[in-house]
Amino acid sequence: MPLNVDFNVVIYVLIIFLMFIFVMALKERGLLLLKIIFKTVLGAVIIFLINFIGQKFNISIPLNIWTSACVGMLGIPGILVLALMKWAIF
C-alpha cells in the first residue's frame, strides 16, 4: 500500500536541509565540513554492509550521496527512514 507522496514537499524539505547545513558550515568552516564528510563516508559504509548482508533477505537501500548523508547524520533512525520510504514508494 504505497503512500501518495507530493514530491514538491520532499524537494522543499531537502532544500531547507541543505540550506541549514550550508549556514552551519559557514559558522565553523573546517570542523563542521570535515564532520559532515566523515559521517557521509561512514553512512556509505553502513549502507554497503546492509546491502551486503541484506542480499540474502532481498533487502537493499540505494547507495548515493543523499542516502549516505541521511544514514551518517541520523544513524539508525536514518536507516529506518530510508527503509520506510522504500517500502512506501515501491
mmCIF file of C-alpha atoms in Angstrom:
data_model
loop_
_atom_site.group_PDB
_atom_site.id
_atom_site.type_symbol
_atom_site.label_atom_id
_atom_site.label_comp_id
_atom_site.label_asym_id
_atom_site.label_seq_id
_atom_site.Cartn_x
_atom_site.Cartn_y
_atom_site.Cartn_z
ATOM 1 C CA MET A 1 0.000 0.000 0.000
ATOM 2 C CA PRO A 2 2.188 2.870 -1.220
ATOM 3 C CA LEU A 3 1.679 6.352 0.143
ATOM 4 C CA ASN A 4 0.891 9.266 -2.120
ATOM 5 C CA VAL A 5 3.953 11.468 -1.723
ATOM 6 C CA ASP A 6 3.974 15.024 -3.011
ATOM 7 C CA PHE A 7 7.476 15.395 -4.411
ATOM 8 C CA ASN A 8 7.341 19.190 -4.107
ATOM 9 C CA VAL A 9 7.236 18.789 -0.335
ATOM 10 C CA VAL A 10 10.193 16.409 -0.448
ATOM 11 C CA ILE A 11 12.177 18.864 -2.583
ATOM 12 C CA TYR A 12 11.366 21.762 -0.244
ATOM 13 C CA VAL A 13 12.472 19.758 2.792
ATOM 14 C CA LEU A 14 15.727 18.814 1.051
ATOM 15 C CA ILE A 15 16.398 22.442 0.107
ATOM 16 C CA ILE A 16 15.799 23.587 3.691
ATOM 17 C CA PHE A 17 18.084 20.817 4.962
ATOM 18 C CA LEU A 18 20.852 21.807 2.542
ATOM 19 C CA MET A 19 20.478 25.486 3.448
ATOM 20 C CA PHE A 20 20.766 24.580 7.132
ATOM 21 C CA ILE A 21 23.952 22.599 6.503
ATOM 22 C CA PHE A 22 25.374 25.463 4.419
ATOM 23 C CA VAL A 23 24.689 28.032 7.149
ATOM 24 C CA MET A 24 26.221 25.774 9.772
ATOM 25 C CA ALA A 25 29.280 25.237 7.575
ATOM 26 C CA LEU A 26 29.726 28.996 7.317
ATOM 27 C CA LYS A 27 29.793 29.311 11.101
ATOM 28 C CA GLU A 28 32.538 26.759 11.692
ATOM 29 C CA ARG A 29 34.130 26.265 8.328
ATOM 30 C CA GLY A 30 36.616 23.431 8.528
ATOM 31 C CA LEU A 31 35.472 21.424 11.509
ATOM 32 C CA LEU A 32 31.816 21.052 10.606
ATOM 33 C CA LEU A 33 32.508 20.318 6.966
ATOM 34 C CA LEU A 34 35.015 17.642 7.966
ATOM 35 C CA LYS A 35 32.442 16.049 10.290
ATOM 36 C CA ILE A 36 29.810 16.028 7.521
ATOM 37 C CA ILE A 37 32.209 14.392 5.071
ATOM 38 C CA PHE A 38 33.276 11.796 7.651
ATOM 39 C CA LYS A 39 29.691 10.950 8.591
ATOM 40 C CA THR A 40 28.679 10.692 4.928
ATOM 41 C CA VAL A 41 31.502 8.245 4.229
ATOM 42 C CA LEU A 42 30.575 6.276 7.348
ATOM 43 C CA GLY A 43 26.947 6.221 6.176
ATOM 44 C CA ALA A 44 28.076 4.838 2.801
ATOM 45 C CA VAL A 45 29.977 2.048 4.530
ATOM 46 C CA ILE A 46 26.953 1.210 6.684
ATOM 47 C CA ILE A 47 24.638 1.115 3.649
ATOM 48 C CA PHE A 48 27.143 -1.087 1.818
ATOM 49 C CA LEU A 49 27.171 -3.515 4.755
ATOM 50 C CA ILE A 50 23.370 -3.501 4.962
ATOM 51 C CA ASN A 51 23.127 -4.257 1.237
ATOM 52 C CA PHE A 52 25.811 -6.959 1.502
ATOM 53 C CA ILE A 53 24.077 -8.720 4.387
ATOM 54 C CA GLY A 54 20.585 -7.958 3.088
ATOM 55 C CA GLN A 55 21.070 -9.617 -0.289
ATOM 56 C CA LYS A 56 20.180 -12.947 1.374
ATOM 57 C CA PHE A 57 16.879 -11.450 2.521
ATOM 58 C CA ASN A 58 16.229 -9.391 -0.638
ATOM 59 C CA ILE A 59 16.768 -6.123 1.234
ATOM 60 C CA SER A 60 18.587 -3.214 -0.370
ATOM 61 C CA ILE A 61 18.961 0.515 0.138
ATOM 62 C CA PRO A 62 20.187 2.646 -2.775
ATOM 63 C CA LEU A 63 23.729 3.884 -2.228
ATOM 64 C CA ASN A 64 24.218 7.530 -3.201
ATOM 65 C CA ILE A 65 25.354 10.738 -1.577
ATOM 66 C CA TRP A 66 21.916 11.618 -0.153
ATOM 67 C CA THR A 67 21.217 8.239 1.417
ATOM 68 C CA SER A 68 24.767 8.107 2.775
ATOM 69 C CA ALA A 69 24.364 11.535 4.351
ATOM 70 C CA CYS A 70 20.977 10.557 5.808
ATOM 71 C CA VAL A 71 22.375 7.419 7.437
ATOM 72 C CA GLY A 72 25.566 9.166 8.510
ATOM 73 C CA MET A 73 23.777 12.092 10.145
ATOM 74 C CA LEU A 74 20.802 10.279 11.648
ATOM 75 C CA GLY A 75 22.228 6.816 12.338
ATOM 76 C CA ILE A 76 19.697 4.044 12.964
ATOM 77 C CA PRO A 77 16.681 6.375 12.543
ATOM 78 C CA GLY A 78 18.116 7.302 9.134
ATOM 79 C CA ILE A 79 18.210 3.640 8.134
ATOM 80 C CA LEU A 80 14.626 3.229 9.277
ATOM 81 C CA VAL A 81 13.529 6.346 7.363
ATOM 82 C CA LEU A 82 15.125 5.064 4.153
ATOM 83 C CA ALA A 83 13.622 1.601 4.621
ATOM 84 C CA LEU A 84 10.162 3.059 5.222
ATOM 85 C CA MET A 85 10.490 5.382 2.219
ATOM 86 C CA LYS A 86 11.483 2.473 0.004
ATOM 87 C CA TRP A 87 8.601 0.390 1.352
ATOM 88 C CA ALA A 88 6.108 3.226 0.857
ATOM 89 C CA ILE A 89 7.221 4.086 -2.679
ATOM 90 C CA PHE A 90 7.845 0.614 -4.066
#
